[in-house]
Short mmCIF file of N, CA and C in Angstrom, two decimals:
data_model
loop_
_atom_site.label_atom_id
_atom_site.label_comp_id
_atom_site.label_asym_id
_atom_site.label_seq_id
_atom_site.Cartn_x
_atom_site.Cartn_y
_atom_site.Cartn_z
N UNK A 1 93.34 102.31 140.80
CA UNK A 1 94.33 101.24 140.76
C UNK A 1 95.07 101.28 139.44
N UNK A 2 96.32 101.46 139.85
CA UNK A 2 97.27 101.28 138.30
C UNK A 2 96.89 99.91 137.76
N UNK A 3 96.73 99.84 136.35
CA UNK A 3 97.04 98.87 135.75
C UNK A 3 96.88 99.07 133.94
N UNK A 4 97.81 97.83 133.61
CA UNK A 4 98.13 97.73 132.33
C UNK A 4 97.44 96.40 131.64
N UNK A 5 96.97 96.40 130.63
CA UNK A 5 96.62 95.07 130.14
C UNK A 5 96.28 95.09 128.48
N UNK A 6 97.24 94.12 128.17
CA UNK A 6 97.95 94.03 127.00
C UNK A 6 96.86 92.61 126.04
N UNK A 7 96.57 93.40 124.98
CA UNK A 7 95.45 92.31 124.03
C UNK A 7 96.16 91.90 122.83
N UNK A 8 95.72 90.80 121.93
CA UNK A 8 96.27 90.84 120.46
C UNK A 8 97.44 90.14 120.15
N UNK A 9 97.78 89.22 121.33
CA UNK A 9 98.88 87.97 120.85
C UNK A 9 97.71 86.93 120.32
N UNK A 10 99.15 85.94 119.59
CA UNK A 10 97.91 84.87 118.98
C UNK A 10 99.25 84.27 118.44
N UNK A 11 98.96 83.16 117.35
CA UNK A 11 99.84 82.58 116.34
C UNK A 11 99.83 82.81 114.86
N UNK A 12 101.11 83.15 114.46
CA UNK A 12 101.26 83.79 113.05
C UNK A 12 102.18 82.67 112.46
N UNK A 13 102.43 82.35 111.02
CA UNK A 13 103.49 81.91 110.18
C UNK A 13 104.62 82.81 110.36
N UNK A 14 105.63 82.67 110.39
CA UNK A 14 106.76 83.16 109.96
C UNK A 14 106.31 84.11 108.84
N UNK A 15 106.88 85.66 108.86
CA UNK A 15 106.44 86.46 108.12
C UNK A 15 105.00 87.14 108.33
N UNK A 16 104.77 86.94 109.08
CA UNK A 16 103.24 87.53 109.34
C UNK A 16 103.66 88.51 110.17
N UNK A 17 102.20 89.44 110.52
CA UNK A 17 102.28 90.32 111.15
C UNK A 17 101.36 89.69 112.55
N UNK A 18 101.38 90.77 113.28
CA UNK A 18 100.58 91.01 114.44
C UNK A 18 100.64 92.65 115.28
N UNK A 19 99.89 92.58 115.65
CA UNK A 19 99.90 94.27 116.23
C UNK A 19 99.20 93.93 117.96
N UNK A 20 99.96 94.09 118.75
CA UNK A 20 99.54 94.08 120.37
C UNK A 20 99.52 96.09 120.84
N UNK A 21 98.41 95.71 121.76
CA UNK A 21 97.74 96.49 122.65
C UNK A 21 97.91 96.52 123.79
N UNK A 22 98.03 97.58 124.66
CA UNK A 22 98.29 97.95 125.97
C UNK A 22 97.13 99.08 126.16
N UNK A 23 96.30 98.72 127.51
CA UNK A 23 95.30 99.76 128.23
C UNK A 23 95.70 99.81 129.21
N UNK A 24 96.06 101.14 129.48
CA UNK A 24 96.65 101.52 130.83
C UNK A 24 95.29 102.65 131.52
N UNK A 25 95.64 102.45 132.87
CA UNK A 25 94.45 103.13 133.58
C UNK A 25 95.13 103.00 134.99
N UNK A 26 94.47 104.48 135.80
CA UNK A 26 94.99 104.61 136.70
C UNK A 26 95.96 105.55 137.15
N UNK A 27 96.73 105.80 136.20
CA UNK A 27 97.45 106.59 136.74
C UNK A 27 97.79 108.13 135.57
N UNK A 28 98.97 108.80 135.50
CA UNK A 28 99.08 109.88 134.74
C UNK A 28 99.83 109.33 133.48
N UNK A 29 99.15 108.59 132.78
CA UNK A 29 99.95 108.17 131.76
C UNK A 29 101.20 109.03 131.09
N UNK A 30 100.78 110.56 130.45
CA UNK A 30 102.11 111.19 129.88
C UNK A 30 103.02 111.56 130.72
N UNK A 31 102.67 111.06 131.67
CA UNK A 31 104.46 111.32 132.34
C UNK A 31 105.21 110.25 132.57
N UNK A 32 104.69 109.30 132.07
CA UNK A 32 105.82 107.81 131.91
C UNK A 32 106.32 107.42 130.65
N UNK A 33 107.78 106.90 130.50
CA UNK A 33 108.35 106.11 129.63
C UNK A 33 107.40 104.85 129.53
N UNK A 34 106.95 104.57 128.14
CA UNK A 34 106.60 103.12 128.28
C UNK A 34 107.17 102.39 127.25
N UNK A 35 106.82 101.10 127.85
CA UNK A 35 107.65 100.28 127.38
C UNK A 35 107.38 98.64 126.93
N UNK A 36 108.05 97.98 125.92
CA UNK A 36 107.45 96.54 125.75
C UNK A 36 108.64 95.59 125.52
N UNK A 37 108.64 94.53 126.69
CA UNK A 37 109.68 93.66 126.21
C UNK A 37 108.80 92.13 126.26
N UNK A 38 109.98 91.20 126.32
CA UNK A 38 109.49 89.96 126.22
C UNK A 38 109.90 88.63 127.15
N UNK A 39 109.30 88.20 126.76
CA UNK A 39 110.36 86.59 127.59
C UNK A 39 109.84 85.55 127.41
N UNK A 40 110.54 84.38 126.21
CA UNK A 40 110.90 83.28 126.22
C UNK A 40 110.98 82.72 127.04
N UNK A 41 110.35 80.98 126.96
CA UNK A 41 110.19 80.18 128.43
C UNK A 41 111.86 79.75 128.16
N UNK A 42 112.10 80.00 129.86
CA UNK A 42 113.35 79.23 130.20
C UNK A 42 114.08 80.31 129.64
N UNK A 43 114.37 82.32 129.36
CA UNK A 43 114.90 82.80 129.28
C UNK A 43 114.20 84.27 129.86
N UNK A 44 115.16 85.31 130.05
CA UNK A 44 115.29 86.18 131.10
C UNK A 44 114.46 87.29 130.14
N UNK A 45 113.70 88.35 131.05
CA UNK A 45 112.88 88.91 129.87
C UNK A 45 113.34 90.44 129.66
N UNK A 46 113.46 90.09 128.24
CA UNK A 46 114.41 90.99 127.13
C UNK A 46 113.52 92.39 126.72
N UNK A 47 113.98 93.12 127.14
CA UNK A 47 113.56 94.75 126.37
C UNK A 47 113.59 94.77 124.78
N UNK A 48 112.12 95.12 124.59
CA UNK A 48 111.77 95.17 122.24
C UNK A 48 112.00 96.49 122.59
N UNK A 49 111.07 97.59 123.23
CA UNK A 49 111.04 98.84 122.22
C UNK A 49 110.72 99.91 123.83
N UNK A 50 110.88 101.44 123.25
CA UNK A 50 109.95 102.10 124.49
C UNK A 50 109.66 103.33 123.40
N UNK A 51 109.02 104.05 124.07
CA UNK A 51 108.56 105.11 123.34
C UNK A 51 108.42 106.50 124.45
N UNK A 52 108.46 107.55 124.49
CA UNK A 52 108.33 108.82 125.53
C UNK A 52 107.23 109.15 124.83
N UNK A 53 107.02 110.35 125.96
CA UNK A 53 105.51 111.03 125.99
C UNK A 53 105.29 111.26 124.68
N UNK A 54 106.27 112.34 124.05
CA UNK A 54 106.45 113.23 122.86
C UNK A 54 106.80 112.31 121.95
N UNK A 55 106.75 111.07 121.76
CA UNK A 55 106.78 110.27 120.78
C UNK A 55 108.25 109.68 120.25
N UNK A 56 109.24 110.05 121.21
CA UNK A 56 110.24 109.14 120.94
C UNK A 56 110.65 107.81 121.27
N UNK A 57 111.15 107.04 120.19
CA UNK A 57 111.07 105.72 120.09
C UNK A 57 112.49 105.14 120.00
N UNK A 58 113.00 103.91 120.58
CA UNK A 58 113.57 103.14 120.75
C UNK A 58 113.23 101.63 120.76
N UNK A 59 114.55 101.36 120.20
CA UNK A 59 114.36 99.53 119.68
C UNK A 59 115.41 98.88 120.09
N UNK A 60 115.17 97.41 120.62
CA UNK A 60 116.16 96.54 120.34
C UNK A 60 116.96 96.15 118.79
N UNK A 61 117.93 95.78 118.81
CA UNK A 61 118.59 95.42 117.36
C UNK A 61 117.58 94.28 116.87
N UNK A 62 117.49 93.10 117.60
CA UNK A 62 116.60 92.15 116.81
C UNK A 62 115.16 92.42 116.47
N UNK A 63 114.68 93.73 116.62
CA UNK A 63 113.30 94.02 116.48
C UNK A 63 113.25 95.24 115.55
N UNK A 64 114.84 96.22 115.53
CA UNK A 64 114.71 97.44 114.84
C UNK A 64 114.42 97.22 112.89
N UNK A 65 113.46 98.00 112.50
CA UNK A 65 113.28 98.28 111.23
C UNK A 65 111.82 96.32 110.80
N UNK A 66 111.64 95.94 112.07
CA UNK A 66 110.01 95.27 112.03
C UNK A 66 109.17 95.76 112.81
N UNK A 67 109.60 95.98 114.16
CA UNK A 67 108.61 96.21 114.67
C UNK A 67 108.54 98.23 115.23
N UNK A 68 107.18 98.24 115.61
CA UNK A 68 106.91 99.92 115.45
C UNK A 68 106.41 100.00 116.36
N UNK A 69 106.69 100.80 117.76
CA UNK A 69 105.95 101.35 118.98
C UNK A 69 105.11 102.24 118.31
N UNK A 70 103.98 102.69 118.94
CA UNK A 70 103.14 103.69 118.74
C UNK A 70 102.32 103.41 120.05
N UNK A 71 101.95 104.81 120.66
CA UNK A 71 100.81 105.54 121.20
C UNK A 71 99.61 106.47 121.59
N UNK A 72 99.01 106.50 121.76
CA UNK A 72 97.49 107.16 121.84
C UNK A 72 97.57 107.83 123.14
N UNK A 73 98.12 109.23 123.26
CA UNK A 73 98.07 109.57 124.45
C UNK A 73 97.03 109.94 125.20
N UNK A 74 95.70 110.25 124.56
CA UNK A 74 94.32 110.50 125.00
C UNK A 74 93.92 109.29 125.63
N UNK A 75 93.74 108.17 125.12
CA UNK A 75 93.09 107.47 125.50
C UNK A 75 94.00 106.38 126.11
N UNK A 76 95.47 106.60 126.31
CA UNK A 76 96.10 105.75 127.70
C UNK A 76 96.29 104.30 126.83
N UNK A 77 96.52 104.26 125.20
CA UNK A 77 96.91 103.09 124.46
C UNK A 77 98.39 103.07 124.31
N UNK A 78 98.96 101.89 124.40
CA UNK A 78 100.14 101.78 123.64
C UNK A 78 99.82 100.67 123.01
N UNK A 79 100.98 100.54 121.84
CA UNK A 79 100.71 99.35 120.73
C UNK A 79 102.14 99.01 120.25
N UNK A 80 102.10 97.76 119.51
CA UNK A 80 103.58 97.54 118.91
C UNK A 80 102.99 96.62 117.91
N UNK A 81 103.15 97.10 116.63
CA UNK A 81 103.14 96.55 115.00
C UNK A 81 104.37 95.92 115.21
N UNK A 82 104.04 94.63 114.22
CA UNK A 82 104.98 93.34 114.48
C UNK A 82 104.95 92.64 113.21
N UNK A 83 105.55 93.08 112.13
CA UNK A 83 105.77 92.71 111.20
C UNK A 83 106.97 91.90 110.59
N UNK A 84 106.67 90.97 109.53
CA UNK A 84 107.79 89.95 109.52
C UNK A 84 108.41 89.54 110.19
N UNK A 85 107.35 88.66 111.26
CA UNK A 85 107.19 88.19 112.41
C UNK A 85 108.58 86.83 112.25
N UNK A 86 109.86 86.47 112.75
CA UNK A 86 110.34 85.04 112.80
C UNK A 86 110.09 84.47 113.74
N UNK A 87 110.76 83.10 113.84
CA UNK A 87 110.24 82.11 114.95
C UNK A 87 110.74 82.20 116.61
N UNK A 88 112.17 83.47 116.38
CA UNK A 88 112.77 83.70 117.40
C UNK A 88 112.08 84.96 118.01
N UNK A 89 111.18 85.63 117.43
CA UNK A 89 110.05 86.44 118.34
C UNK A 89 109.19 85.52 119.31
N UNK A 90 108.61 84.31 118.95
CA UNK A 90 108.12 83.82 119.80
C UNK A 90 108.15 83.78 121.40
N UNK A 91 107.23 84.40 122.28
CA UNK A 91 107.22 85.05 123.31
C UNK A 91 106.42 85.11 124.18
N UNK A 92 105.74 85.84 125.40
CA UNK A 92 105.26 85.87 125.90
C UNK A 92 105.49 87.86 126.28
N UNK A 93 105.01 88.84 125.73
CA UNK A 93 105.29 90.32 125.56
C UNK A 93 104.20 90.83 126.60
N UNK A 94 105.19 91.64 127.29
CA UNK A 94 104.71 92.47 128.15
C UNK A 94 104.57 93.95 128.06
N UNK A 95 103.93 94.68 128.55
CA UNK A 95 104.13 96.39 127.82
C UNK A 95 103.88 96.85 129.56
N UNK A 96 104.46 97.51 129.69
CA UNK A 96 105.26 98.37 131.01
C UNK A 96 105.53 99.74 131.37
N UNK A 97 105.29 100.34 132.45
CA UNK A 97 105.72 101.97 132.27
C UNK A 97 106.57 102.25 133.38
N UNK A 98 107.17 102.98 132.75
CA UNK A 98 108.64 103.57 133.74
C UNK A 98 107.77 104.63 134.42
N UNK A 99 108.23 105.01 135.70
CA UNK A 99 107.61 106.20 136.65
C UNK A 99 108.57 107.78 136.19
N UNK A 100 109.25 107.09 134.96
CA UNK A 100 109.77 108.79 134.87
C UNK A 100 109.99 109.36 133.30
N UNK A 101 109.90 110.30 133.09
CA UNK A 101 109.58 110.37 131.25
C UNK A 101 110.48 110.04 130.44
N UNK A 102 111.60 109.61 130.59
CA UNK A 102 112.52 109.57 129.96
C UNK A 102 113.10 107.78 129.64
N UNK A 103 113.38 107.17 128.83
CA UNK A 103 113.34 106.42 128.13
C UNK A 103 114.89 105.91 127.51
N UNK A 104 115.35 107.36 127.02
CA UNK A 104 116.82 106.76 126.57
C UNK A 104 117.74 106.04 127.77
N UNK A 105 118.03 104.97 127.26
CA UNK A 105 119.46 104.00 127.96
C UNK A 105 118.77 103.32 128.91
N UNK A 106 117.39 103.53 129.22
CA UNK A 106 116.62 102.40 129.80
C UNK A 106 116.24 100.85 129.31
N UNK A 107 116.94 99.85 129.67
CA UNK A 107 116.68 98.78 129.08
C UNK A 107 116.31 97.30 130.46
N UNK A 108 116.01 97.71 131.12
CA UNK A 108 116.22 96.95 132.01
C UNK A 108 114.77 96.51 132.73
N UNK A 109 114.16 95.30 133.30
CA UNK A 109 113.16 95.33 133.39
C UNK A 109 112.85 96.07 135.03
N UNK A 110 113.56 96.20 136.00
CA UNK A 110 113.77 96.62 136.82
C UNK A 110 113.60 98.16 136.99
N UNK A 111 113.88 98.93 135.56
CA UNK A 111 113.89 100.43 135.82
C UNK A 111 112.10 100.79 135.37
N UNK A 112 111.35 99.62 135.15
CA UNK A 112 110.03 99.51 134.94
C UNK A 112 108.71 99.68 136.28
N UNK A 113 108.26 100.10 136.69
CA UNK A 113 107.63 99.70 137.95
C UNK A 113 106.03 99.06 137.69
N UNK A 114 105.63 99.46 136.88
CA UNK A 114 104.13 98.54 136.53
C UNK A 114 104.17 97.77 135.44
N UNK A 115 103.43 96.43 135.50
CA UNK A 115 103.48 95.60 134.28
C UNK A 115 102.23 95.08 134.29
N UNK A 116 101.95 94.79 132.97
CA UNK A 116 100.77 94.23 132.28
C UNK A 116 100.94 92.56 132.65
N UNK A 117 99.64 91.62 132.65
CA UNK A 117 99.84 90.26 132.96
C UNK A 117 100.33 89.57 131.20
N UNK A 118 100.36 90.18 130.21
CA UNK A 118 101.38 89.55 128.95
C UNK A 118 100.61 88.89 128.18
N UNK A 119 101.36 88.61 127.10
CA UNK A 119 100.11 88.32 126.18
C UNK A 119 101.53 87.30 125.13
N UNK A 120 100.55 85.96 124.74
CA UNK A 120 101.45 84.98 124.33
C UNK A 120 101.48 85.35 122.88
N UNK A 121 102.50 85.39 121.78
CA UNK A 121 102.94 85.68 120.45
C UNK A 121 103.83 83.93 120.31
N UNK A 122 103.33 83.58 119.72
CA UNK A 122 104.08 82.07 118.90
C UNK A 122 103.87 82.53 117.45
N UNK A 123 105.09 82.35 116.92
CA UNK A 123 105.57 82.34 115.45
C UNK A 123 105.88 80.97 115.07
N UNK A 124 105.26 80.88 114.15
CA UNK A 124 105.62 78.94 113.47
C UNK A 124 106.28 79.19 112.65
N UNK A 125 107.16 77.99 112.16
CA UNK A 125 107.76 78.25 110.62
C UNK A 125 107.05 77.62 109.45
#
């Protein structure tokens, strides 16, 4: 059974860090784009970052140069370092894999086919 499940939300101050986790199982992990976005209650859920097999990475503008995709291709991890955390990260982050390796100009939650049940990130000020 495919599945994804994402650990390591919690509540930070403004400026803090946090680092979330994705365990994926089930399927052929290096041959998917993966991916982590978000969604705010009462807003539509927004693409942070993706990363390809071979380690290329992509960001949203409001997340580029804080936060850092990284993955563990042995052991089927993805992660996203979340540093100088503001209050407009506050979220509910999901981490996701595309069924095809490729990643650039993918932003959409739709071009995603498996998702993790999410993991809550509140930033206070």
């Amino acid at each position: 059974q495919v599945q994804l499940v994402e650990s390591g939300g919690g509540s930070v101050q403004a400026g803090g860090s946090l680092r979330l986790s994705c365990a994926a199982s089930g399927y052929q992990y290096s041959n998917y784009c993966m991916g982590w976005f978000r969604q705010a209650a009462g807003k539509p859920r927004d693409w942070v970052s993706s990363i390809t097999v071979r380690g290329d990475t992509y960001y949203a503008d409001a997340v580029q140069g804080r936060f850092t995709v990284s993955q563990d291709n042995a052991n089927k991890m993805l992660y996203l370092q979340m540093n100088n955390l503001k209050t407009e990260d506050s979220a509910v982050y999901y981490c996701a894999a595309r069924k095809f390796p490729r990643c650039s100009g993918v932003y959409s939650p739709d071009d995603f086919a498996i998702w993790g049940q999410g993991t809550r990130v509140t930033v206070s000020s």
